[in-house]
Each structure stands twice: as C-alpha cells, then as structure tokens.
Amino acid sequence: MWKALICDDDPAHGEGLRDLLARDAQLRVSCVGSVEALEQEMASGRQPDLLFLDIRLGREDGIQFVQRMSGQLSGTQVIYVTGYVEYCTKVYDTEHLSFLLKPVSSKELWHTVDRAKERLVRQRSQGLALQCRSAVQFLLFSQIRYLESRGRRVRLVTEHGVYESYGKLSDLRAQMDGRFFQCHKSFLVNTDYIRQLGHTHFILFSGEQIPISSRRRAEAKQCFLHTLKAAAGMTAEYRGA
C-alpha cells in the first residue's frame, strides 16, 4: 500500500484526481487544498509516498515548498500538476519525478504512477524510512556510517548528520542490508566505512571508534577480512586483533 497525497487549491480538480487515483487498490489517497494543510499532514507524520502538487498555491508556490522541504521529501516522489506550461523548466530546480499538465490524461497519469512505484520499490531496497519526531526521513544505506542504541532511542550517524528515532536496534537491524555488522549489543556498523580493526574497536575512515564486544571479536575479525577481500583497491589496515 502506497500513500498518495494531492495538494491543489482547486477543489474540483483535486477531487477529480483523487477519484482517478482511488481506482488503484494499491494507493491510499487523500487531498488537501493549501500549503498550510500540506505542512500539517507532514508534521503529523503522514509522509506521502507520492505527492501530486499544484504549483500556484497562494503565498508560496509548489516549487518553493519543495525547495524548502527538500530534506523531509527525500523519500517522496514529487509529481507537479499544473495548468501553466511556463513552469515546465522552472520545476527542474527541484527533485521531482514528473510534470503533468491539467487536464491530466489518464494515460500520462498511470504511466507516472507506475514509474513512481518502481522508484519507491528500488528505494526501499537501498535505504531506510525513519520516523524522526514528527517527520519521516529517508536515509540511504550507503550514507549511514553506524547505528547506536541509547536507551529507548537509536542514533543513526550518517554522512549528512545525526538522526534519532524511538525504537530498538534489533528492529532497525532487521531492515538493514548485508553491509551492516552488529559488533556490540549497542552498535551496528556499516562495513564499507571501516578503515582499521583494533583489539576492542573498529576505526572508521572518519576517525570514529566503534566498540567490539569480547564475544564478537572473532566474528568481527572475519567480517573485516571479508570486507578487505570484497573491497578491491580500498586502502585499509589490520592491526593485530
């Protein structure tokens, strides 16, 4: 099931588009009529998978909204829907999937929906949708250096900052791919970022040290050696563990 959200200040067009999209049993469709209502939807944690966004929306147009909210929309397929062809080049200042002109043809709409679903499926195999406070953040596995459990929260340290979410490390571990190794009850490390293996810790290329529990030392050594073999040409060091 995918969440589709329409934001259009023309009620007739918004409802018409919702009726069309509702024919797809895989879509759960809702509709709002302003940027303010759209922000409220996102602030409540209802992050859309597909966002059908009008451009002329009053005080702030749809393009400006996407620019301002680009971080929170990283896991969303943005589809602009407008009656004004002059915006067809301006939208390329933002990340988006498609540009549809009103009135939207059924053929173009379903082609765009199919493309959006394909992208979303690929994304889910390449990253993690994380609930952070009132927003959902999509993080690529390749950008996550490590995860650390702290009480009832998990910290995800990435190339672009630190994100925190309530939950258990074990629950997130089940969603990660094979590059992540649990070296400690409180740490899950991305092996692509390991530069060196010490006796009690990994050292990442960033210089950060990730602890290794005593019962996982042998497994950590094997994991590190496997990473060296797999990463042809990657500079790494082994300091007797």
mmCIF file of N, CA and C in Angstrom, residues 44-172:
data_model
loop_
_atom_site.group_PDB
_atom_site.id
_atom_site.type_symbol
_atom_site.label_atom_id
_atom_site.label_comp_id
_atom_site.label_asym_id
_atom_site.label_seq_id
_atom_site.Cartn_x
_atom_site.Cartn_y
_atom_site.Cartn_z
ATOM 1 N N SER A 44 2.268 15.740 11.082
ATOM 2 C CA SER A 44 1.609 14.695 11.867
ATOM 3 C C SER A 44 2.206 13.320 11.605
ATOM 4 N N GLY A 45 3.243 13.282 10.748
ATOM 5 C CA GLY A 45 3.912 12.014 10.466
ATOM 6 C C GLY A 45 3.347 11.266 9.277
ATOM 7 N N ARG A 46 2.352 11.854 8.584
ATOM 8 C CA ARG A 46 1.762 11.191 7.423
ATOM 9 C C ARG A 46 2.541 11.565 6.167
ATOM 10 N N GLN A 47 3.752 11.053 6.078
ATOM 11 C CA GLN A 47 4.624 11.341 4.939
ATOM 12 C C GLN A 47 4.103 10.624 3.698
ATOM 13 N N PRO A 48 3.824 11.354 2.603
ATOM 14 C CA PRO A 48 3.314 10.681 1.407
ATOM 15 C C PRO A 48 4.422 9.963 0.637
ATOM 16 N N ASP A 49 4.060 8.869 -0.010
ATOM 17 C CA ASP A 49 4.980 8.216 -0.933
ATOM 18 C C ASP A 49 4.938 8.920 -2.284
ATOM 19 N N LEU A 50 3.729 9.330 -2.690
ATOM 20 C CA LEU A 50 3.531 10.093 -3.917
ATOM 21 C C LEU A 50 2.853 11.409 -3.553
ATOM 22 N N LEU A 51 3.414 12.521 -4.022
ATOM 23 C CA LEU A 51 2.838 13.833 -3.761
ATOM 24 C C LEU A 51 2.491 14.491 -5.089
ATOM 25 N N PHE A 52 1.175 14.665 -5.341
ATOM 26 C CA PHE A 52 0.703 15.348 -6.540
ATOM 27 C C PHE A 52 0.490 16.808 -6.148
ATOM 28 N N LEU A 53 1.375 17.668 -6.630
ATOM 29 C CA LEU A 53 1.465 19.022 -6.098
ATOM 30 C C LEU A 53 1.159 20.078 -7.155
ATOM 31 N N ASP A 54 0.133 20.879 -6.887
ATOM 32 C CA ASP A 54 -0.159 22.037 -7.724
ATOM 33 C C ASP A 54 0.981 23.043 -7.563
ATOM 34 N N ILE A 55 1.149 23.948 -8.518
ATOM 35 C CA ILE A 55 2.240 24.917 -8.422
ATOM 36 C C ILE A 55 1.749 26.260 -7.902
ATOM 37 N N ARG A 56 0.664 26.779 -8.439
ATOM 38 C CA ARG A 56 0.121 28.041 -7.950
ATOM 39 C C ARG A 56 -0.780 27.764 -6.751
ATOM 40 N N LEU A 57 -0.268 28.088 -5.560
ATOM 41 C CA LEU A 57 -0.975 27.731 -4.327
ATOM 42 C C LEU A 57 -1.122 28.904 -3.366
ATOM 43 N N GLY A 58 -0.979 30.126 -3.849
ATOM 44 C CA GLY A 58 -1.154 31.272 -2.959
ATOM 45 C C GLY A 58 0.164 31.869 -2.521
ATOM 46 N N ARG A 59 0.349 32.006 -1.198
ATOM 47 C CA ARG A 59 1.520 32.727 -0.666
ATOM 48 C C ARG A 59 2.835 32.052 -1.024
ATOM 49 N N GLU A 60 2.809 30.732 -1.208
ATOM 50 C CA GLU A 60 4.032 30.000 -1.563
ATOM 51 C C GLU A 60 3.677 28.982 -2.632
ATOM 52 N N ASP A 61 4.379 29.011 -3.760
ATOM 53 C CA ASP A 61 4.019 28.043 -4.796
ATOM 54 C C ASP A 61 4.625 26.673 -4.501
ATOM 55 N N GLY A 62 4.187 25.681 -5.251
ATOM 56 C CA GLY A 62 4.614 24.311 -5.008
ATOM 57 C C GLY A 62 6.106 24.110 -5.163
ATOM 58 N N ILE A 63 6.708 24.815 -6.099
ATOM 59 C CA ILE A 63 8.152 24.681 -6.320
ATOM 60 C C ILE A 63 8.916 25.200 -5.103
ATOM 61 N N GLN A 64 8.512 26.336 -4.574
ATOM 62 C CA GLN A 64 9.159 26.884 -3.382
ATOM 63 C C GLN A 64 8.992 25.944 -2.191
ATOM 64 N N PHE A 65 7.824 25.331 -2.089
ATOM 65 C CA PHE A 65 7.580 24.386 -0.989
ATOM 66 C C PHE A 65 8.556 23.211 -1.073
ATOM 67 N N VAL A 66 8.744 22.646 -2.244
ATOM 68 C CA VAL A 66 9.655 21.506 -2.408
ATOM 69 C C VAL A 66 11.085 21.918 -2.099
ATOM 70 N N GLN A 67 11.477 23.115 -2.524
ATOM 71 C CA GLN A 67 12.822 23.593 -2.217
ATOM 72 C C GLN A 67 13.028 23.718 -0.712
ATOM 73 N N ARG A 68 12.042 24.257 -0.024
ATOM 74 C CA ARG A 68 12.152 24.481 1.421
ATOM 75 C C ARG A 68 12.100 23.174 2.198
ATOM 76 N N MET A 69 11.354 22.206 1.711
ATOM 77 C CA MET A 69 11.133 20.964 2.443
ATOM 78 C C MET A 69 11.891 19.793 1.827
ATOM 79 N N SER A 70 12.931 20.073 1.063
ATOM 80 C CA SER A 70 13.618 19.016 0.325
ATOM 81 C C SER A 70 14.120 17.893 1.230
ATOM 82 N N GLY A 71 14.603 18.223 2.431
ATOM 83 C CA GLY A 71 15.098 17.184 3.333
ATOM 84 C C GLY A 71 14.016 16.219 3.758
ATOM 85 N N GLN A 72 12.826 16.739 4.058
ATOM 86 C CA GLN A 72 11.728 15.889 4.512
ATOM 87 C C GLN A 72 11.049 15.151 3.373
ATOM 88 N N LEU A 73 11.308 15.578 2.133
ATOM 89 C CA LEU A 73 10.679 14.937 0.979
ATOM 90 C C LEU A 73 11.615 13.956 0.285
ATOM 91 N N SER A 74 12.720 13.618 0.940
ATOM 92 C CA SER A 74 13.726 12.779 0.283
ATOM 93 C C SER A 74 13.214 11.384 -0.079
ATOM 94 N N GLY A 75 12.184 10.909 0.613
ATOM 95 C CA GLY A 75 11.631 9.596 0.290
ATOM 96 C C GLY A 75 10.333 9.667 -0.473
ATOM 97 N N THR A 76 9.962 10.872 -0.947
ATOM 98 C CA THR A 76 8.681 11.091 -1.618
ATOM 99 C C THR A 76 8.884 11.340 -3.111
ATOM 100 N N GLN A 77 8.003 10.737 -3.927
ATOM 101 C CA GLN A 77 8.012 11.001 -5.365
ATOM 102 C C GLN A 77 7.119 12.204 -5.635
ATOM 103 N N VAL A 78 7.741 13.333 -5.998
ATOM 104 C CA VAL A 78 7.011 14.578 -6.228
ATOM 105 C C VAL A 78 6.578 14.644 -7.687
ATOM 106 N N ILE A 79 5.274 14.871 -7.891
ATOM 107 C CA ILE A 79 4.715 14.975 -9.237
ATOM 108 C C ILE A 79 3.980 16.318 -9.316
ATOM 109 N N TYR A 80 4.503 17.228 -10.109
ATOM 110 C CA TYR A 80 3.856 18.528 -10.264
ATOM 111 C C TYR A 80 2.665 18.400 -11.204
ATOM 112 N N VAL A 81 1.558 19.060 -10.829
ATOM 113 C CA VAL A 81 0.350 19.067 -11.657
ATOM 114 C C VAL A 81 -0.100 20.524 -11.779
ATOM 115 N N THR A 82 -0.108 21.056 -12.986
ATOM 116 C CA THR A 82 -0.418 22.478 -13.164
ATOM 117 C C THR A 82 -1.081 22.728 -14.512
ATOM 118 N N GLY A 83 -1.756 23.848 -14.597
ATOM 119 C CA GLY A 83 -2.344 24.258 -15.862
ATOM 120 C C GLY A 83 -1.481 25.252 -16.613
ATOM 121 N N TYR A 84 -0.288 25.514 -16.101
ATOM 122 C CA TYR A 84 0.567 26.558 -16.670
ATOM 123 C C TYR A 84 1.857 25.946 -17.219
ATOM 124 N N VAL A 85 1.948 25.858 -18.543
ATOM 125 C CA VAL A 85 3.086 25.211 -19.190
ATOM 126 C C VAL A 85 4.385 25.969 -18.948
ATOM 127 N N GLU A 86 4.317 27.259 -18.607
ATOM 128 C CA GLU A 86 5.536 28.053 -18.415
ATOM 129 C C GLU A 86 6.388 27.582 -17.238
ATOM 130 N N TYR A 87 5.810 26.731 -16.375
ATOM 131 C CA TYR A 87 6.581 26.215 -15.242
ATOM 132 C C TYR A 87 7.398 24.966 -15.605
ATOM 133 N N CYS A 88 7.288 24.512 -16.848
ATOM 134 C CA CYS A 88 7.889 23.216 -17.203
ATOM 135 C C CYS A 88 9.405 23.192 -17.068
ATOM 136 N N THR A 89 10.067 24.345 -17.144
ATOM 137 C CA THR A 89 11.518 24.373 -16.952
ATOM 138 C C THR A 89 11.894 24.729 -15.517
ATOM 139 N N LYS A 90 11.086 25.567 -14.876
ATOM 140 C CA LYS A 90 11.401 26.005 -13.506
ATOM 141 C C LYS A 90 11.393 24.838 -12.517
ATOM 142 N N VAL A 91 10.562 23.824 -12.779
ATOM 143 C CA VAL A 91 10.469 22.697 -11.845
ATOM 144 C C VAL A 91 11.785 21.935 -11.750
ATOM 145 N N TYR A 92 12.656 22.089 -12.738
ATOM 146 C CA TYR A 92 13.918 21.355 -12.716
ATOM 147 C C TYR A 92 14.909 21.928 -11.714
ATOM 148 N N ASP A 93 14.511 23.000 -11.022
ATOM 149 C CA ASP A 93 15.322 23.481 -9.898
ATOM 150 C C ASP A 93 15.132 22.604 -8.669
ATOM 151 N N THR A 94 14.210 21.658 -8.739
ATOM 152 C CA THR A 94 13.905 20.776 -7.607
ATOM 153 C C THR A 94 13.940 19.312 -8.049
ATOM 154 N N GLU A 95 14.069 18.426 -7.045
ATOM 155 C CA GLU A 95 13.956 16.995 -7.309
ATOM 156 C C GLU A 95 12.482 16.645 -7.490
ATOM 157 N N HIS A 96 12.148 16.037 -8.614
ATOM 158 C CA HIS A 96 10.767 15.629 -8.849
ATOM 159 C C HIS A 96 10.753 14.489 -9.853
ATOM 160 N N LEU A 97 9.629 13.795 -9.909
ATOM 161 C CA LEU A 97 9.505 12.663 -10.824
ATOM 162 C C LEU A 97 8.932 13.075 -12.164
ATOM 163 N N SER A 98 7.888 13.923 -12.133
ATOM 164 C CA SER A 98 7.191 14.220 -13.383
ATOM 165 C C SER A 98 6.485 15.570 -13.303
ATOM 166 N N PHE A 99 6.085 16.071 -14.479
ATOM 167 C CA PHE A 99 5.372 17.332 -14.637
ATOM 168 C C PHE A 99 4.163 17.050 -15.511
ATOM 169 N N LEU A 100 2.958 17.160 -14.922
ATOM 170 C CA LEU A 100 1.736 16.859 -15.656
ATOM 171 C C LEU A 100 0.925 18.129 -15.856
ATOM 172 N N LEU A 101 0.409 18.309 -17.064
ATOM 173 C CA LEU A 101 -0.413 19.464 -17.364
ATOM 174 C C LEU A 101 -1.889 19.131 -17.184
ATOM 175 N N LYS A 102 -2.631 20.081 -16.594
ATOM 176 C CA LYS A 102 -4.072 19.945 -16.482
ATOM 177 C C LYS A 102 -4.726 20.272 -17.828
ATOM 178 N N PRO A 103 -5.796 19.611 -18.189
ATOM 179 C CA PRO A 103 -6.358 18.428 -17.519
ATOM 180 C C PRO A 103 -5.455 17.212 -17.762
ATOM 181 N N VAL A 104 -5.245 16.457 -16.702
ATOM 182 C CA VAL A 104 -4.317 15.326 -16.766
ATOM 183 C C VAL A 104 -4.954 14.168 -17.529
ATOM 184 N N SER A 105 -4.219 13.648 -18.511
ATOM 185 C CA SER A 105 -4.738 12.494 -19.246
ATOM 186 C C SER A 105 -4.524 11.228 -18.421
ATOM 187 N N SER A 106 -5.461 10.304 -18.503
ATOM 188 C CA SER A 106 -5.360 9.050 -17.750
ATOM 189 C C SER A 106 -4.101 8.291 -18.123
ATOM 190 N N LYS A 107 -3.751 8.286 -19.399
ATOM 191 C CA LYS A 107 -2.578 7.543 -19.862
ATOM 192 C C LYS A 107 -1.310 8.082 -19.201
ATOM 193 N N GLU A 108 -1.138 9.406 -19.184
ATOM 194 C CA GLU A 108 0.050 10.012 -18.572
ATOM 195 C C GLU A 108 0.055 9.795 -17.069
ATOM 196 N N LEU A 109 -1.119 9.879 -16.462
ATOM 197 C CA LEU A 109 -1.210 9.708 -15.018
ATOM 198 C C LEU A 109 -0.769 8.305 -14.606
ATOM 199 N N TRP A 110 -1.298 7.273 -15.258
ATOM 200 C CA TRP A 110 -0.965 5.906 -14.849
ATOM 201 C C TRP A 110 0.472 5.549 -15.193
ATOM 202 N N HIS A 111 0.992 6.140 -16.273
ATOM 203 C CA HIS A 111 2.410 5.938 -16.584
ATOM 204 C C HIS A 111 3.280 6.521 -15.472
ATOM 205 N N THR A 112 2.902 7.698 -14.981
ATOM 206 C CA THR A 112 3.652 8.352 -13.903
ATOM 207 C C THR A 112 3.532 7.568 -12.601
ATOM 208 N N VAL A 113 2.344 7.077 -12.286
ATOM 209 C CA VAL A 113 2.144 6.281 -11.074
ATOM 210 C C VAL A 113 3.004 5.019 -11.118
ATOM 211 N N ASP A 114 3.051 4.358 -12.274
ATOM 212 C CA ASP A 114 3.872 3.150 -12.409
ATOM 213 C C ASP A 114 5.350 3.466 -12.193
ATOM 214 N N ARG A 115 5.819 4.588 -12.751
ATOM 215 C CA ARG A 115 7.218 4.991 -12.560
ATOM 216 C C ARG A 115 7.505 5.280 -11.089
ATOM 217 N N ALA A 116 6.553 5.946 -10.428
ATOM 218 C CA ALA A 116 6.724 6.273 -9.007
ATOM 219 C C ALA A 116 6.834 5.002 -8.180
ATOM 220 N N LYS A 117 5.990 4.026 -8.442
ATOM 221 C CA LYS A 117 6.038 2.762 -7.699
ATOM 222 C C LYS A 117 7.368 2.052 -7.904
ATOM 223 N N GLU A 118 7.853 2.044 -9.137
ATOM 224 C CA GLU A 118 9.141 1.396 -9.422
ATOM 225 C C GLU A 118 10.259 2.061 -8.629
ATOM 226 N N ARG A 119 10.267 3.389 -8.592
ATOM 227 C CA ARG A 119 11.283 4.111 -7.824
ATOM 228 C C ARG A 119 11.179 3.804 -6.336
ATOM 229 N N LEU A 120 9.950 3.765 -5.837
ATOM 230 C CA LEU A 120 9.745 3.508 -4.412
ATOM 231 C C LEU A 120 10.219 2.110 -4.028
ATOM 232 N N VAL A 121 9.969 1.133 -4.880
ATOM 233 C CA VAL A 121 10.431 -0.232 -4.615
ATOM 234 C C VAL A 121 11.955 -0.272 -4.579
ATOM 235 N N ARG A 122 12.595 0.430 -5.534
ATOM 236 C CA ARG A 122 14.067 0.476 -5.555
ATOM 237 C C ARG A 122 14.598 1.164 -4.307
ATOM 238 N N GLN A 123 13.953 2.258 -3.910
ATOM 239 C CA GLN A 123 14.390 2.988 -2.724
ATOM 240 C C GLN A 123 14.345 2.115 -1.489
ATOM 241 N N ARG A 124 13.275 1.355 -1.333
ATOM 242 C CA ARG A 124 13.117 0.539 -0.132
ATOM 243 C C ARG A 124 14.180 -0.550 -0.056
ATOM 244 N N SER A 125 14.764 -0.926 -1.198
ATOM 245 C CA SER A 125 15.831 -1.914 -1.174
ATOM 246 C C SER A 125 17.189 -1.257 -0.959
ATOM 247 N N GLN A 126 17.241 0.083 -1.038
ATOM 248 C CA GLN A 126 18.509 0.805 -0.936
ATOM 249 C C GLN A 126 18.608 1.673 0.312
ATOM 250 N N GLY A 127 17.514 1.799 1.055
ATOM 251 C CA GLY A 127 17.560 2.693 2.197
ATOM 252 C C GLY A 127 16.475 2.407 3.207
ATOM 253 N N LEU A 128 16.363 3.330 4.147
ATOM 254 C CA LEU A 128 15.512 3.146 5.322
ATOM 255 C C LEU A 128 14.637 4.377 5.518
ATOM 256 N N ALA A 129 13.342 4.162 5.697
ATOM 257 C CA ALA A 129 12.431 5.251 6.041
ATOM 258 C C ALA A 129 12.350 5.313 7.563
ATOM 259 N N LEU A 130 12.839 6.409 8.133
ATOM 260 C CA LEU A 130 12.974 6.529 9.584
ATOM 261 C C LEU A 130 12.048 7.594 10.135
ATOM 262 N N GLN A 131 11.274 7.229 11.144
ATOM 263 C CA GLN A 131 10.410 8.192 11.822
ATOM 264 C C GLN A 131 11.244 9.001 12.818
ATOM 265 N N CYS A 132 11.417 10.284 12.550
ATOM 266 C CA CYS A 132 12.180 11.182 13.421
ATOM 267 C C CYS A 132 11.249 12.278 13.920
ATOM 268 N N ARG A 133 10.888 12.199 15.195
ATOM 269 C CA ARG A 133 9.953 13.165 15.779
ATOM 270 C C ARG A 133 8.674 13.205 14.946
ATOM 271 N N SER A 134 8.373 14.332 14.299
ATOM 272 C CA SER A 134 7.108 14.440 13.577
ATOM 273 C C SER A 134 7.255 14.233 12.071
ATOM 274 N N ALA A 135 8.446 13.853 11.608
ATOM 275 C CA ALA A 135 8.671 13.689 10.174
ATOM 276 C C ALA A 135 9.282 12.325 9.882
ATOM 277 N N VAL A 136 9.143 11.917 8.632
ATOM 278 C CA VAL A 136 9.772 10.683 8.177
ATOM 279 C C VAL A 136 10.948 11.057 7.294
ATOM 280 N N GLN A 137 12.114 10.499 7.588
ATOM 281 C CA GLN A 137 13.332 10.808 6.852
ATOM 282 C C GLN A 137 13.786 9.555 6.123
ATOM 283 N N PHE A 138 14.075 9.672 4.823
ATOM 284 C CA PHE A 138 14.584 8.533 4.063
ATOM 285 C C PHE A 138 16.104 8.613 4.017
ATOM 286 N N LEU A 139 16.767 7.560 4.501
ATOM 287 C CA LEU A 139 18.228 7.517 4.557
ATOM 288 C C LEU A 139 18.740 6.374 3.697
ATOM 289 N N LEU A 140 19.660 6.669 2.805
ATOM 290 C CA LEU A 140 20.291 5.624 2.003
ATOM 291 C C LEU A 140 21.224 4.800 2.879
ATOM 292 N N PHE A 141 21.214 3.481 2.689
ATOM 293 C CA PHE A 141 22.130 2.626 3.440
ATOM 294 C C PHE A 141 23.576 3.066 3.226
ATOM 295 N N SER A 142 23.902 3.469 2.001
ATOM 296 C CA SER A 142 25.280 3.830 1.662
ATOM 297 C C SER A 142 25.769 5.057 2.418
ATOM 298 N N GLN A 143 24.851 5.856 2.999
ATOM 299 C CA GLN A 143 25.240 7.081 3.704
ATOM 300 C C GLN A 143 25.248 6.919 5.225
ATOM 301 N N ILE A 144 24.836 5.753 5.715
ATOM 302 C CA ILE A 144 24.783 5.517 7.158
ATOM 303 C C ILE A 144 26.103 4.890 7.617
ATOM 304 N N ARG A 145 26.831 5.564 8.514
ATOM 305 C CA ARG A 145 28.104 5.026 8.993
ATOM 306 C C ARG A 145 27.883 3.977 10.086
ATOM 307 N N TYR A 146 27.030 4.308 11.052
ATOM 308 C CA TYR A 146 26.732 3.330 12.099
ATOM 309 C C TYR A 146 25.455 3.712 12.826
ATOM 310 N N LEU A 147 24.917 2.752 13.575
ATOM 311 C CA LEU A 147 23.746 2.972 14.425
ATOM 312 C C LEU A 147 24.152 2.681 15.851
ATOM 313 N N GLU A 148 23.635 3.494 16.772
ATOM 314 C CA GLU A 148 23.950 3.320 18.181
ATOM 315 C C GLU A 148 22.673 3.368 19.017
ATOM 316 N N SER A 149 22.484 2.358 19.849
ATOM 317 C CA SER A 149 21.325 2.315 20.732
ATOM 318 C C SER A 149 21.644 3.051 22.023
ATOM 319 N N ARG A 150 20.747 3.961 22.404
ATOM 320 C CA ARG A 150 20.880 4.692 23.665
ATOM 321 C C ARG A 150 19.527 4.663 24.378
ATOM 322 N N GLY A 151 19.369 3.738 25.265
ATOM 323 C CA GLY A 151 18.091 3.609 25.966
ATOM 324 C C GLY A 151 16.992 3.223 25.010
ATOM 325 N N ARG A 152 15.969 4.049 24.971
ATOM 326 C CA ARG A 152 14.840 3.769 24.090
ATOM 327 C C ARG A 152 14.977 4.455 22.735
ATOM 328 N N ARG A 153 16.138 5.038 22.470
ATOM 329 C CA ARG A 153 16.365 5.709 21.194
ATOM 330 C C ARG A 153 17.521 5.057 20.437
ATOM 331 N N VAL A 154 17.488 5.237 19.122
ATOM 332 C CA VAL A 154 18.592 4.789 18.276
ATOM 333 C C VAL A 154 19.104 5.999 17.505
ATOM 334 N N ARG A 155 20.417 6.200 17.552
ATOM 335 C CA ARG A 155 21.073 7.258 16.782
ATOM 336 C C ARG A 155 21.608 6.667 15.490
ATOM 337 N N LEU A 156 21.327 7.317 14.364
ATOM 338 C CA LEU A 156 21.892 6.912 13.081
ATOM 339 C C LEU A 156 22.842 8.012 12.636
ATOM 340 N N VAL A 157 24.119 7.678 12.572
ATOM 341 C CA VAL A 157 25.147 8.653 12.207
ATOM 342 C C VAL A 157 25.424 8.494 10.722
ATOM 343 N N THR A 158 25.183 9.559 9.951
ATOM 344 C CA THR A 158 25.295 9.495 8.502
ATOM 345 C C THR A 158 26.295 10.520 7.985
ATOM 346 N N GLU A 159 26.500 10.499 6.696
ATOM 347 C CA GLU A 159 27.382 11.470 6.058
ATOM 348 C C GLU A 159 26.811 12.888 6.129
ATOM 349 N N HIS A 160 25.508 13.007 6.384
ATOM 350 C CA HIS A 160 24.864 14.317 6.362
ATOM 351 C C HIS A 160 24.317 14.754 7.716
ATOM 352 N N GLY A 161 24.671 14.042 8.760
ATOM 353 C CA GLY A 161 24.187 14.438 10.070
ATOM 354 C C GLY A 161 23.746 13.248 10.899
ATOM 355 N N VAL A 162 23.236 13.534 12.081
ATOM 356 C CA VAL A 162 22.803 12.501 13.023
ATOM 357 C C VAL A 162 21.282 12.558 13.149
ATOM 358 N N TYR A 163 20.655 11.382 13.069
ATOM 359 C CA TYR A 163 19.202 11.284 13.185
ATOM 360 C C TYR A 163 18.869 10.366 14.354
ATOM 361 N N GLU A 164 17.818 10.709 15.082
ATOM 362 C CA GLU A 164 17.404 9.898 16.223
ATOM 363 C C GLU A 164 15.965 9.459 16.063
ATOM 364 N N SER A 165 15.705 8.230 16.518
ATOM 365 C CA SER A 165 14.354 7.696 16.435
ATOM 366 C C SER A 165 14.090 6.814 17.642
ATOM 367 N N TYR A 166 12.851 6.808 18.122
ATOM 368 C CA TYR A 166 12.485 5.880 19.189
ATOM 369 C C TYR A 166 12.404 4.471 18.614
ATOM 370 N N GLY A 167 12.868 3.491 19.393
ATOM 371 C CA GLY A 167 12.779 2.110 18.942
ATOM 372 C C GLY A 167 13.945 1.280 19.418
ATOM 373 N N LYS A 168 13.977 0.048 18.929
ATOM 374 C CA LYS A 168 15.024 -0.896 19.295
ATOM 375 C C LYS A 168 16.006 -1.079 18.144
ATOM 376 N N LEU A 169 17.269 -1.262 18.489
ATOM 377 C CA LEU A 169 18.283 -1.515 17.478
ATOM 378 C C LEU A 169 17.954 -2.785 16.704
ATOM 379 N N SER A 170 17.440 -3.791 17.388
ATOM 380 C CA SER A 170 17.119 -5.064 16.725
ATOM 381 C C SER A 170 16.063 -4.886 15.639
ATOM 382 N N ASP A 171 15.115 -3.967 15.855
ATOM 383 C CA ASP A 171 14.079 -3.728 14.851
ATOM 384 C C ASP A 171 14.665 -3.079 13.600
ATOM 385 N N LEU A 172 15.591 -2.135 13.795
ATOM 386 C CA LEU A 172 16.229 -1.494 12.647
ATOM 387 C C LEU A 172 17.191 -2.451 11.950
#
